Tab-separated table of C-alpha atoms and ligand atoms in Angstrom:
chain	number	residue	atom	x	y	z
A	1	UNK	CA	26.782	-0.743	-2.723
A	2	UNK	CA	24.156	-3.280	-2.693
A	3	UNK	CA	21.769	-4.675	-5.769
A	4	UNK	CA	18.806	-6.335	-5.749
A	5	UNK	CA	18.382	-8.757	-8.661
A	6	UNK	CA	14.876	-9.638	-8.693
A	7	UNK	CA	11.821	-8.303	-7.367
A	8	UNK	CA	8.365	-9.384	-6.151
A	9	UNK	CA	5.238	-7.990	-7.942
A	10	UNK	CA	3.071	-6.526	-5.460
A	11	UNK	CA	-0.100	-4.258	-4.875
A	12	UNK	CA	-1.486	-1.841	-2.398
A	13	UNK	CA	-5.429	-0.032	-2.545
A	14	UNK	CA	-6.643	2.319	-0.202
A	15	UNK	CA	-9.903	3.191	-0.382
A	16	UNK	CA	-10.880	6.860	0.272
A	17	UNK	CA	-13.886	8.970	1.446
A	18	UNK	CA	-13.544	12.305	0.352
A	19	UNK	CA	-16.765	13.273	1.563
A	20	UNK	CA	-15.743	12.415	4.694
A	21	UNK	CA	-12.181	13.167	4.553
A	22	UNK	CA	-11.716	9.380	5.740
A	23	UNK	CA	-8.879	6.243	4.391
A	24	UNK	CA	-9.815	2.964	4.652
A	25	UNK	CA	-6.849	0.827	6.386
A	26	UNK	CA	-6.209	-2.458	8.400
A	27	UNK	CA	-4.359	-3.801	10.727
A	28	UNK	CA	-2.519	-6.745	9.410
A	29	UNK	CA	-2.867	-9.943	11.364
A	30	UNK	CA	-0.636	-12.246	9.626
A	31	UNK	CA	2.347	-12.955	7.196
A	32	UNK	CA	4.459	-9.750	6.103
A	33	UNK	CA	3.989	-6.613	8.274
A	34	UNK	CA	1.921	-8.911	11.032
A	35	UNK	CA	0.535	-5.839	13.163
A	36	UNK	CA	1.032	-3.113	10.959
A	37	UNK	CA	-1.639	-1.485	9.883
A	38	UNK	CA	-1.822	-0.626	5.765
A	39	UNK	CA	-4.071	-0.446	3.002
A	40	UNK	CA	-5.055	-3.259	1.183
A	41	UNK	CA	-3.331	-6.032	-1.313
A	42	UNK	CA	-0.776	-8.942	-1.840
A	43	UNK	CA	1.472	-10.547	-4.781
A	44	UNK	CA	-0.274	-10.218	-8.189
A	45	UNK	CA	-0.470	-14.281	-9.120
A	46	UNK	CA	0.336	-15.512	-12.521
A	47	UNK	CA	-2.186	-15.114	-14.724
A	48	UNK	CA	-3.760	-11.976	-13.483
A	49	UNK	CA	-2.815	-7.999	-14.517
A	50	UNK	CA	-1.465	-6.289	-11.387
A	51	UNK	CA	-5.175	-4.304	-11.415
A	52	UNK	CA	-6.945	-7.854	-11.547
A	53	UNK	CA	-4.793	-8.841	-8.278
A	54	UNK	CA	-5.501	-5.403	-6.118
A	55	UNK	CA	-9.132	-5.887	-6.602
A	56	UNK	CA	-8.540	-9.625	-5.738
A	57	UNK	CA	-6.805	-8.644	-2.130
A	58	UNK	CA	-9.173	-5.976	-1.943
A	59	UNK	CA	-11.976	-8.383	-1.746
A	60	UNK	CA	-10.169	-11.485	0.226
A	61	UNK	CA	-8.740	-8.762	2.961
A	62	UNK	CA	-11.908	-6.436	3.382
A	63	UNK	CA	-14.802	-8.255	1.605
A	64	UNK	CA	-14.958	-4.908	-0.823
A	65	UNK	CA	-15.348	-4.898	-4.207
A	66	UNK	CA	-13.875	-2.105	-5.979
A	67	UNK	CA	-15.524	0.171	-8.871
A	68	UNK	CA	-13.587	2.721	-9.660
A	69	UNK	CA	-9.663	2.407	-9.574
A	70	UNK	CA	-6.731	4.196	-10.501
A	71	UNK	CA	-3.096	3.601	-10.169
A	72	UNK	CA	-1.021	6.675	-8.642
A	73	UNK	CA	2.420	5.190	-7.752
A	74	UNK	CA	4.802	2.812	-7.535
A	75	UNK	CA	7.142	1.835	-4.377
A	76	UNK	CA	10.091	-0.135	-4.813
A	77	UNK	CA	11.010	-1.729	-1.382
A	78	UNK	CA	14.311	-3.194	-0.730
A	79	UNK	CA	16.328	-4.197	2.097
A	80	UNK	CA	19.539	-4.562	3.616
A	81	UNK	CA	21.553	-8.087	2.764
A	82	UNK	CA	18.379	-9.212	0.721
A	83	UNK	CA	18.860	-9.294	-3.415
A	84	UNK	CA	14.747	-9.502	-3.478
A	85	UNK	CA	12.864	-5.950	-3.996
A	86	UNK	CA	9.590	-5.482	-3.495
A	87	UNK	CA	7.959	-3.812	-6.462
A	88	UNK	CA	4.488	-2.524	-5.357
A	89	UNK	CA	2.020	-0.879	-7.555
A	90	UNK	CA	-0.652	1.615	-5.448
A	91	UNK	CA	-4.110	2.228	-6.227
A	92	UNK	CA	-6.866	4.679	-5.060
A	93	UNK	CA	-10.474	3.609	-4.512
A	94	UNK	CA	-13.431	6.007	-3.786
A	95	UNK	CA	-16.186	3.811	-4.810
A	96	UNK	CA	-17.262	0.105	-3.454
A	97	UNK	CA	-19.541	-2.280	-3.109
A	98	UNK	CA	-20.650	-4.409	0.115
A	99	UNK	CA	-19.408	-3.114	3.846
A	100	UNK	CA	-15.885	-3.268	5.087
A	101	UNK	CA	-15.674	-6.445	7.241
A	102	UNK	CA	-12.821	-8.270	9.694
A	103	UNK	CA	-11.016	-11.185	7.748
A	104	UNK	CA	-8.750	-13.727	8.880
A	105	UNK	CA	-5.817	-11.353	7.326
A	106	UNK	CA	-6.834	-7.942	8.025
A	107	UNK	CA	-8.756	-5.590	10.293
A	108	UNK	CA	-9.985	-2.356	8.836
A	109	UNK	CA	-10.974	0.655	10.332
A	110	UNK	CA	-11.807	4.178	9.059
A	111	UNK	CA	-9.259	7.037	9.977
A	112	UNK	CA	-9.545	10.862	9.247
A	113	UNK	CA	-6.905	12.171	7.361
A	114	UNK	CA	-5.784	14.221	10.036
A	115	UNK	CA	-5.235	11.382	12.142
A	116	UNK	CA	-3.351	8.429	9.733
A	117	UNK	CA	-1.731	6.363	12.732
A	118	UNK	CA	1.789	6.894	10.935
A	119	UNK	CA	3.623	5.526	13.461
A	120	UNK	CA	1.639	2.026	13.638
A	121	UNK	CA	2.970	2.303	9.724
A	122	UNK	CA	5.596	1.180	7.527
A	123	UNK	CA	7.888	4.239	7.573
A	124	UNK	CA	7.398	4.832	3.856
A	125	UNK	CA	4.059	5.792	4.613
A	126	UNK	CA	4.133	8.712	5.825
A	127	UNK	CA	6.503	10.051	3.085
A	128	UNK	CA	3.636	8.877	0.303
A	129	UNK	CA	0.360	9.065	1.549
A	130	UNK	CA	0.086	12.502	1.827
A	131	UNK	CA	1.102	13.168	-1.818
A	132	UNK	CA	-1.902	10.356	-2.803
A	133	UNK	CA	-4.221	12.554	-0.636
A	134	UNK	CA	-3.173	15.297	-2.613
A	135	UNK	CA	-3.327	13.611	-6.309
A	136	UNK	CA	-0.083	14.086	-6.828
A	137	UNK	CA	1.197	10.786	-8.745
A	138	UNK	CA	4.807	9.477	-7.225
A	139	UNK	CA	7.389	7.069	-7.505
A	140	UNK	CA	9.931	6.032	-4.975
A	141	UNK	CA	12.858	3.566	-3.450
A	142	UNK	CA	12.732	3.138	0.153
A	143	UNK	CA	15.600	0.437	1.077
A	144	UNK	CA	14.668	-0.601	4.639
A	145	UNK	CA	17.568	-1.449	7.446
A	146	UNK	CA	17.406	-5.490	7.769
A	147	UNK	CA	14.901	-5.182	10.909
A	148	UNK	CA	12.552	-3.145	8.876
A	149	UNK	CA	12.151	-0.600	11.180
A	150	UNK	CA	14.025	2.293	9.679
A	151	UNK	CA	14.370	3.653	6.240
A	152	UNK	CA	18.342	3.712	5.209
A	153	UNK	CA	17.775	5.781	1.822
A	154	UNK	CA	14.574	7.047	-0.367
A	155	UNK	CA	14.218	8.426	-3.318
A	156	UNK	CA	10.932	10.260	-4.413
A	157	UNK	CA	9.922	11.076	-8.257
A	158	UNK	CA	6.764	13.225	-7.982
A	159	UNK	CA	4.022	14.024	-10.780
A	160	UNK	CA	5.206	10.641	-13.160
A	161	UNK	CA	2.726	9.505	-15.894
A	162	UNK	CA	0.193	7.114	-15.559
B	1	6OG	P1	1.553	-10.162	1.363
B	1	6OG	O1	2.996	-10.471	1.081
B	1	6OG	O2	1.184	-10.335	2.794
B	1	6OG	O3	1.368	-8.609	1.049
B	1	6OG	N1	3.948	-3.825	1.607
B	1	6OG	C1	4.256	-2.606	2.057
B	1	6OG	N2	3.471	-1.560	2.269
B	1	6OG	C2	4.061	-0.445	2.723
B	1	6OG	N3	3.288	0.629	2.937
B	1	6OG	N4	5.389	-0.342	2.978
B	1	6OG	C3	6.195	-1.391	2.784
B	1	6OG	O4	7.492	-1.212	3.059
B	1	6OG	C4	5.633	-2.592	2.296
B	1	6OG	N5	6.115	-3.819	1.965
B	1	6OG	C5	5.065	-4.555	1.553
B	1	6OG	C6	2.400	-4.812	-0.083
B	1	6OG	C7	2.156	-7.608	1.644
B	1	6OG	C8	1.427	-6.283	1.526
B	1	6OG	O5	2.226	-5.286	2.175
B	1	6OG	C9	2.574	-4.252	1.277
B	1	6OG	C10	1.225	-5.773	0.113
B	1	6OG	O6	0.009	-5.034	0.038
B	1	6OG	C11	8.412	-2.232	3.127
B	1	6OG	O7	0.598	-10.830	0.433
């Protein structure tokens, strides 16, 4: 049995074309998850509500500015021999301003839906993103084996309240 007893306030957008049937993701080139690609967003700083700090990332990682947003899950992240959890709030976007542009943190791209590079992803992804394509709201525990390349345990809550 293992606890965590704090956790790290976190957020995650990605930005969707329906029209097009297209997610907005990048490929991260430094800090946590360096070459993964993921949507976009960072630790909420004091000061800020956890919306305030997605639309922050948001514009720092992809020079977007968000207008509409919603929040449809929560991950908690933890992982083996580490008390810290990561708790990370998820947003959809489907309307912006400015064009999506190469930062010094992230590179983003356009992918269909039918072809979300899961396997350049966390491994969480692939469990979650298709239930945000879908509108279906979720929350869920991953805890991650200590090299972060396999998930140990999940749990998935489907259809929670806003
Ligand atoms: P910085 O610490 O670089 O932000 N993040 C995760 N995203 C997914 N899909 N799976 C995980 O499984 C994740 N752990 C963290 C949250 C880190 C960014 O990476 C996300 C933040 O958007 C473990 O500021």
């Amino acid at each position: 049995m293992s606890f965590i007893t704090s956790s790290k306030l976190l957020t995650l957008i990605l930005v969707l074309n329906e029209k097009e049937q297209k997610i907005l993701l990048g490929m991260k080139k430094r800090g946590f998850g360096v070459g993964k690609i993921n949507g976009f967003g960072g630790k909420v700083e004091a000061g800020e509500t956890i919306e305030e700090g997605a639309r922050r990332e948001l514009l720092e990682e992809a020079e977007i500015e968000a207008i509409d947003m919603t929040k449809v899950g929560v991950n908690m992240f933890t992982f083996e021999n580490d008390p810290v959890g990561l708790e990370v709030h998820i947003y959809v976007t489907k309307e912006f301003k400015g064009t999506p542009t190469e930062t010094e943190e992230m590179k983003p791209e356009w992918y269909s839906y039918s072809d979300i590079p899961y396997s350049q992803m966390w491994a969480d992804d692939k469990v979650w993103i298709p239930l945000l394509l879908n509108n279906t709201r979720f929350m869920g525990h991953y805890h991650f084996s200590q090299d972060q390349a396999t998930v140990l345990y999940e749990k998935l809550n489907v259809n929670i309240h806003d």
